[in-house]
C-alpha cells in the first residue's frame, strides 16, 4: 500500500472514532463525512475532498463499508453524482459549489438533466427552449423530454437558447433549474417496460436567477460537452466483479436449469460470457488509466460494448427460458427511484436494455465520436454550422 | 484477489520503443515481402539481434537458470511489435521451447542468446488443455514417430519432443542435425511463419522430464505461447486498424475522403472498440501468466477474443483498401495470412470457449 493510502486509512479511522456509525444519525454522519473531505477525495478541500489522487476513493469507500457506515445511496442520485457534481465543480462559482455540492453528495437533493427535447436528441445543439434575460433573472420557456428522475429531482441541469441569432452551438447557456419553481411541470412518460423512469418537462415562464447560471452566457455548449463526457465515463466506468453484470443472471440460469441446455445455446452463452469479461477488463483498464491521470478514450468503447452485450444477453435469457420466456413479471405503472436491471424478471431486462444504446448518446453517435475524436477521421458534413440557429430547417 | 495490472510500465514502453525501432529499420513490409518467396524466408540475423543483442530470448528465463528473470508481461510487449511488423522470425517456436525447458528447470542458454533456435514438436493447432500427444515413442533414448505442423521447424536446431516411453509421458530434447531426424516443410498459408513435419526414426534424444512433470511442462509451454500469441494478435490488429485509418484519410472517392462516409467510419470505430478490449484481455493474460493467477482461464479468454479479432482486423484492412488490398504488392495479404493462421494456432475460439465452460462452471448440455 502506498504512503498516501496509509495516511488516508488513518483519516478514515480517526473519523470513525469520532462518529460512531451505529449511534450517529445517518444524515449527520454523511454531512460530517463530506466536511472531513472523505466524500470524493479527489475534489478540493472544503468541497468534500482532500485534493488527493482519484484512485484513493476506493480505499476510502472500502474502509467505510467495512465499518458498516451508511453510504450516500449513489444509485438514487446518478445524474447528480455522475454529471451535475463534476460540472458544478469545473464551471461553478465558489458560491455555487458551496451551495450545491454537499446536499448533492449526501443525497438530500436529487438532480435530473434537462437536455433532450422533442426536436433535439442526438443533435442536442439544435434545442429550442428559450432563455430570455429579464433584469437579474432569465425567463425560460420550452419543453424537455426523456427526463429521467424529474419526478424526484430537487434541481436540474438545463441547457437553453439564450441567443437565436447565433449559430446553434454558440447561442446556448447552461443553468441550474429549481424543479419546484413556478412554471415547471413534470408529466410521467410511460416507457416500454410499463413504468415511467423518465418524464416530459414543460417550462412556462420559469424564472431562473442569473446567479444560477453555470459558465458564461453563450458558453452552454462547452459546459454541456463536459457534462456528457462525465456521463459516458459514469456509465462506462463501473467495474463489476466477474459475472457481476447482466451475464451473471444468464450464467446462474444456465447452472440452475440443466434440462434447458442445448449445444447451440452453450456456445452462444460462452461467447456472451467472453464478451462480458472483455468489457469488464476494458473498464478496469480505463479506471487504471484514469487513476494515473490519462483520461482513456476507452470510455466510449465500454459504453458501446456494454449496450450491445446487455441487449444480446437479455435476448438470450428469454430464449433459454423457453415457455417461461413468454411471460412478463409486472406491467403495473409506477415511477421508480432508479433503474435497476437485476431486481426484475428477464422480460423487463430485455425491454429495459434496449435503452442502453440510446440513453447517454446513441451507439451511432458514439461511433462518430470514436471515429472523429480518437481516430481523427473527417467530421460529418455540416450545413448548419455557421448559419444563425433561427434560420435552420426544423 | 487483487486487480490485474492492465497498463504498460515505463520499462515495458521503453522495451517496445527499442523493438519497434529495430523492426522499422530492419524489417519493414517490403523487406518481408521480398524475402517470403526466397530460400531464406526467415530473417535469422534479425532474430539474433532481437534474441541475443537485445536480450529478448532471455526474458522468460529465471535468473537462477541464467536468464533475465523478466516475465510474460515483457515478452507480450515484444509479441505485439512482432505482430505489428509480421516479422519473419522464429518467435513462437522459441517461446514454446524456452517455456518447456524452463518448466523442466533446464537452462535454455543457447536459445536465450539467439545462437540456436528451438521449438516444441506439437501440432501448431494443439490447444493447451489437449491430452498428452502419443505420436512419438521412445525406446531407451531412441525416438520414433512423426509430428505434423511443427512451428518454425525448418530453422530449429533443437526440438523438445513429447514422447511416450516405458514410464509413460516424457519430454526429450532432440538435436535436428542428428541422424534419424527428417524435416519436411509444408507450403504455408502464412508466408511469414512456417511449419513442417518432423519425422524421427530412432533419433537420439535426452530425457528432460517424465510422467506428471512432463505433462505439466508441456501444458505450461502451450499456455505461455497461447498467451503470447494473444498479444501478437493485438499488435497485428492494431497495425491493420492504424493503416486502414491512414488510408481512409488519404483516399478520395466521390470528392470526399472515404473515411468521411459513415459506412466506413462506423466499421473503423467498431474495430477500434474490438482492439481496445483485445488489448485489455491480452494484457490480462500476460499479467496472469506473470503472476500465476488463474492463467489458464485468462489465456482462454484472451484467445477466445483475440483470435477472431485479429482476423476481423485483417479482413477489414483488406476490404477497406479496395482493389489495391487484393494485390501482391500490398502487404494486406501478409497480414491476412498471419492473422488467419494464428486464429487456428493453439485452438480456434470455440475450443477456448469450451475450456472456459469447464473452468467457469458453465457445463455442456
Ligand atoms: C432510458 C432513457 C433515459 C434518458 N434520460 C435522459 C435524461 O435524463 N435527460 C435527457 O436530457 N435525456 C435523456 N434521454 C434522452 C437521450 O439522451 C436521447 O434519447 C438520445 O440522445 C437520442 O436522441 P433521440 O431520442 O432524439 O433520437 P434521434 O437523435 O432522433 O435519433 C434517432 C436515430 O437516428 C440515429 N442518428 C441520429 N443522428 C445521427 C447521425 N448523425 N449519424 C448516424 N445516426 C444518427 C440515432 O443513432 C438513432 O438511431 C434518455 C433516453 C433514454 C432512452
CSV table of N, CA and C and ligand atoms in Angstrom, one decimal, chain A residues 79 83 111-124 144-150 157 191 197-199 228 231-232 339 352 354-368 372 380, chain B residues 262 266, ligand 1:
chain,number,residue,atom,x,y,z
A,79,UNK,N,-27.5,11.1,-11.7
A,79,UNK,CA,-27.2,12.2,-12.5
A,79,UNK,C,-26.5,13.3,-11.7
A,83,UNK,N,-22.9,13.6,-13.1
A,83,UNK,CA,-22.9,14.7,-14.1
A,83,UNK,C,-22.9,16.1,-13.5
A,111,UNK,N,-30.8,15.2,-8.4
A,111,UNK,CA,-30.7,16.0,-9.6
A,111,UNK,C,-31.3,15.3,-10.9
A,112,UNK,N,-31.7,16.1,-11.8
A,112,UNK,CA,-32.0,15.5,-13.1
A,112,UNK,C,-31.4,16.4,-14.2
A,113,UNK,N,-31.5,15.9,-15.5
A,113,UNK,CA,-30.8,16.5,-16.6
A,113,UNK,C,-31.8,17.0,-17.7
A,114,UNK,N,-32.0,18.3,-17.8
A,114,UNK,CA,-33.0,18.8,-18.8
A,114,UNK,C,-32.2,19.2,-20.0
A,115,UNK,N,-31.9,18.2,-20.8
A,115,UNK,CA,-31.1,18.4,-22.1
A,115,UNK,C,-32.0,18.1,-23.3
A,116,UNK,N,-32.4,16.9,-23.4
A,116,UNK,CA,-33.1,16.5,-24.7
A,116,UNK,C,-34.5,17.2,-24.8
A,117,UNK,N,-34.8,17.4,-26.1
A,117,UNK,CA,-36.1,18.0,-26.4
A,117,UNK,C,-36.7,17.1,-27.6
A,118,UNK,N,-38.0,17.3,-27.8
A,118,UNK,CA,-38.7,16.6,-28.9
A,118,UNK,C,-37.9,16.8,-30.2
A,119,UNK,N,-37.4,18.0,-30.4
A,119,UNK,CA,-36.8,18.3,-31.7
A,119,UNK,C,-35.2,18.2,-31.6
A,120,UNK,N,-34.7,17.9,-30.5
A,120,UNK,CA,-33.2,17.9,-30.3
A,120,UNK,C,-32.8,16.8,-29.4
A,121,UNK,N,-32.3,15.6,-30.0
A,121,UNK,CA,-31.9,14.5,-29.3
A,121,UNK,C,-30.4,14.4,-29.5
A,122,UNK,N,-30.0,13.6,-30.5
A,122,UNK,CA,-28.6,13.5,-30.9
A,122,UNK,C,-28.1,14.8,-31.3
A,123,UNK,N,-28.9,15.6,-32.0
A,123,UNK,CA,-28.5,17.0,-32.4
A,123,UNK,C,-28.9,17.9,-31.3
A,124,UNK,N,-28.3,17.7,-30.1
A,124,UNK,CA,-28.6,18.5,-28.9
A,124,UNK,C,-28.5,20.0,-29.1
A,144,UNK,N,-38.9,19.9,-22.5
A,144,UNK,CA,-37.9,18.9,-22.4
A,144,UNK,C,-38.5,17.5,-22.4
A,145,UNK,N,-37.7,16.5,-22.8
A,145,UNK,CA,-38.3,15.1,-22.8
A,145,UNK,C,-37.3,14.1,-22.5
A,146,UNK,N,-37.8,12.9,-22.2
A,146,UNK,CA,-37.0,11.7,-21.7
A,146,UNK,C,-36.2,12.1,-20.4
A,147,UNK,N,-36.8,12.9,-19.6
A,147,UNK,CA,-36.0,13.3,-18.4
A,147,UNK,C,-36.1,12.3,-17.3
A,148,UNK,N,-35.1,11.5,-17.1
A,148,UNK,CA,-35.1,10.6,-16.0
A,148,UNK,C,-35.1,11.3,-14.7
A,149,UNK,N,-35.9,10.7,-13.7
A,149,UNK,CA,-35.9,11.2,-12.4
A,149,UNK,C,-36.4,12.6,-12.1
A,150,UNK,N,-37.0,13.2,-13.2
A,150,UNK,CA,-37.5,14.6,-13.0
A,150,UNK,C,-38.6,14.6,-11.9
A,157,UNK,N,-29.9,20.3,-14.2
A,157,UNK,CA,-29.0,21.0,-15.1
A,157,UNK,C,-29.8,21.2,-16.4
A,191,UNK,N,-42.9,4.1,-20.3
A,191,UNK,CA,-42.0,3.5,-21.3
A,191,UNK,C,-42.3,2.1,-21.6
A,197,UNK,N,-39.8,5.8,-15.9
A,197,UNK,CA,-38.5,6.2,-15.3
A,197,UNK,C,-38.2,7.6,-15.8
A,198,UNK,N,-38.7,8.0,-16.9
A,198,UNK,CA,-38.5,9.3,-17.4
A,198,UNK,C,-39.8,10.1,-17.6
A,199,UNK,N,-39.7,11.4,-17.9
A,199,UNK,CA,-40.8,12.3,-17.9
A,199,UNK,C,-40.7,13.3,-19.1
A,228,UNK,N,-21.5,15.7,-20.6
A,228,UNK,CA,-21.7,14.5,-21.3
A,228,UNK,C,-20.5,13.6,-21.3
A,231,UNK,N,-20.8,11.8,-18.2
A,231,UNK,CA,-21.9,10.8,-18.3
A,231,UNK,C,-21.3,9.5,-18.9
A,232,UNK,N,-20.5,9.7,-20.0
A,232,UNK,CA,-20.0,8.4,-20.6
A,232,UNK,C,-19.1,7.7,-19.7
A,339,UNK,N,-33.1,3.1,-12.0
A,339,UNK,CA,-33.3,2.0,-12.9
A,339,UNK,C,-32.4,0.8,-12.5
A,352,UNK,N,-35.8,-3.2,-21.0
A,352,UNK,CA,-35.0,-2.0,-20.5
A,352,UNK,C,-33.7,-1.9,-21.1
A,354,UNK,N,-32.9,-2.2,-24.0
A,354,UNK,CA,-33.0,-1.5,-25.3
A,354,UNK,C,-32.6,-0.1,-25.2
A,355,UNK,N,-32.8,0.5,-24.0
A,355,UNK,CA,-32.4,1.9,-23.8
A,355,UNK,C,-30.9,2.1,-23.7
A,356,UNK,N,-30.1,1.0,-23.4
A,356,UNK,CA,-28.7,1.2,-23.2
A,356,UNK,C,-28.0,1.8,-24.4
A,357,UNK,N,-28.5,1.5,-25.6
A,357,UNK,CA,-27.8,2.0,-26.8
A,357,UNK,C,-28.4,3.4,-27.3
A,358,UNK,N,-29.3,3.9,-26.4
A,358,UNK,CA,-29.9,5.2,-26.8
A,358,UNK,C,-29.6,6.3,-25.7
A,359,UNK,N,-29.8,5.9,-24.5
A,359,UNK,CA,-29.5,6.9,-23.4
A,359,UNK,C,-28.0,7.3,-23.4
A,360,UNK,N,-27.8,8.5,-23.0
A,360,UNK,CA,-26.4,9.0,-22.9
A,360,UNK,C,-25.7,9.0,-24.2
A,361,UNK,N,-26.3,9.2,-25.3
A,361,UNK,CA,-25.7,9.2,-26.6
A,361,UNK,C,-25.9,7.9,-27.3
A,362,UNK,N,-26.5,7.8,-28.5
A,362,UNK,CA,-26.7,6.6,-29.1
A,362,UNK,C,-25.4,5.9,-29.6
A,363,UNK,N,-25.5,4.6,-29.8
A,363,UNK,CA,-24.3,3.9,-30.3
A,363,UNK,C,-23.8,4.5,-31.6
A,364,UNK,N,-24.7,4.9,-32.5
A,364,UNK,CA,-24.3,5.5,-33.8
A,364,UNK,C,-23.5,6.8,-33.5
A,365,UNK,N,-24.0,7.7,-32.6
A,365,UNK,CA,-23.3,8.9,-32.3
A,365,UNK,C,-22.0,8.6,-31.7
A,366,UNK,N,-21.9,7.6,-30.8
A,366,UNK,CA,-20.6,7.3,-30.2
A,366,UNK,C,-19.6,6.8,-31.2
A,367,UNK,N,-20.1,6.1,-32.2
A,367,UNK,CA,-19.2,5.6,-33.3
A,367,UNK,C,-18.6,6.9,-34.0
A,368,UNK,N,-19.5,7.9,-34.2
A,368,UNK,CA,-19.0,9.1,-34.8
A,368,UNK,C,-17.9,9.7,-33.9
A,372,UNK,N,-14.1,10.3,-35.1
A,372,UNK,CA,-13.6,11.6,-35.3
A,372,UNK,C,-12.6,12.1,-34.3
A,380,UNK,N,-18.4,14.8,-39.8
A,380,UNK,CA,-19.7,14.8,-40.5
A,380,UNK,C,-19.8,16.1,-41.3
B,262,UNK,N,-20.0,7.4,-43.3
B,262,UNK,CA,-20.3,6.7,-42.0
B,262,UNK,C,-20.2,5.2,-42.2
B,266,UNK,N,-18.0,4.0,-39.2
B,266,UNK,CA,-18.5,3.2,-38.1
B,266,UNK,C,-17.8,1.8,-38.0
C,1,LIG,C1,-33.9,5.4,-20.8
C,1,LIG,C2,-33.5,6.8,-21.3
C,1,LIG,C3,-33.3,7.8,-20.4
C,1,LIG,C4,-33.0,9.1,-20.8
C,1,LIG,N1,-32.7,10.0,-19.9
C,1,LIG,C5,-32.5,11.3,-20.2
C,1,LIG,C6,-32.4,12.4,-19.3
C,1,LIG,O1,-32.4,12.1,-18.1
C,1,LIG,N2,-32.2,13.6,-19.7
C,1,LIG,C7,-32.1,13.9,-21.0
C,1,LIG,O2,-31.9,15.1,-21.3
C,1,LIG,N3,-32.2,13.0,-22.0
C,1,LIG,C8,-32.4,11.7,-21.6
C,1,LIG,N4,-32.6,10.7,-22.6
C,1,LIG,C9,-32.5,11.1,-24.0
C,1,LIG,C10,-31.4,10.6,-24.8
C,1,LIG,O3,-30.2,11.3,-24.5
C,1,LIG,C11,-31.8,10.7,-26.3
C,1,LIG,O4,-32.8,9.8,-26.5
C,1,LIG,C12,-30.7,10.4,-27.2
C,1,LIG,O5,-29.6,11.4,-27.2
C,1,LIG,C13,-31.1,10.2,-28.7
C,1,LIG,O6,-31.9,11.3,-29.1
C,1,LIG,P1,-33.3,11.0,-29.8
C,1,LIG,O7,-34.1,10.1,-28.9
C,1,LIG,O8,-33.9,12.3,-30.1
C,1,LIG,O9,-33.0,10.2,-31.1
C,1,LIG,P2,-32.6,10.8,-32.5
C,1,LIG,O10,-31.5,11.8,-32.3
C,1,LIG,O11,-33.8,11.3,-33.3
C,1,LIG,O12,-32.0,9.5,-33.3
C,1,LIG,C14,-32.8,8.6,-34.0
C,1,LIG,C15,-31.9,7.6,-34.7
C,1,LIG,O13,-31.1,8.2,-35.6
C,1,LIG,C16,-29.7,8.0,-35.4
C,1,LIG,N5,-28.9,9.2,-35.7
C,1,LIG,C17,-29.2,10.5,-35.3
C,1,LIG,N6,-28.2,11.3,-35.8
C,1,LIG,C18,-27.3,10.5,-36.4
C,1,LIG,C19,-26.1,10.8,-37.1
C,1,LIG,N7,-25.5,12.0,-37.2
C,1,LIG,N8,-25.4,9.7,-37.6
C,1,LIG,C20,-25.9,8.5,-37.5
C,1,LIG,N9,-27.1,8.2,-36.9
C,1,LIG,C21,-27.8,9.2,-36.4
C,1,LIG,C22,-29.6,7.7,-33.9
C,1,LIG,O14,-28.5,7.0,-33.5
C,1,LIG,C23,-30.9,6.9,-33.7
C,1,LIG,O15,-30.7,5.6,-34.0
C,1,LIG,C24,-32.9,9.4,-22.2
C,1,LIG,C25,-33.1,8.4,-23.1
C,1,LIG,C26,-33.5,7.1,-22.7
C,1,LIG,C27,-33.7,6.0,-23.7
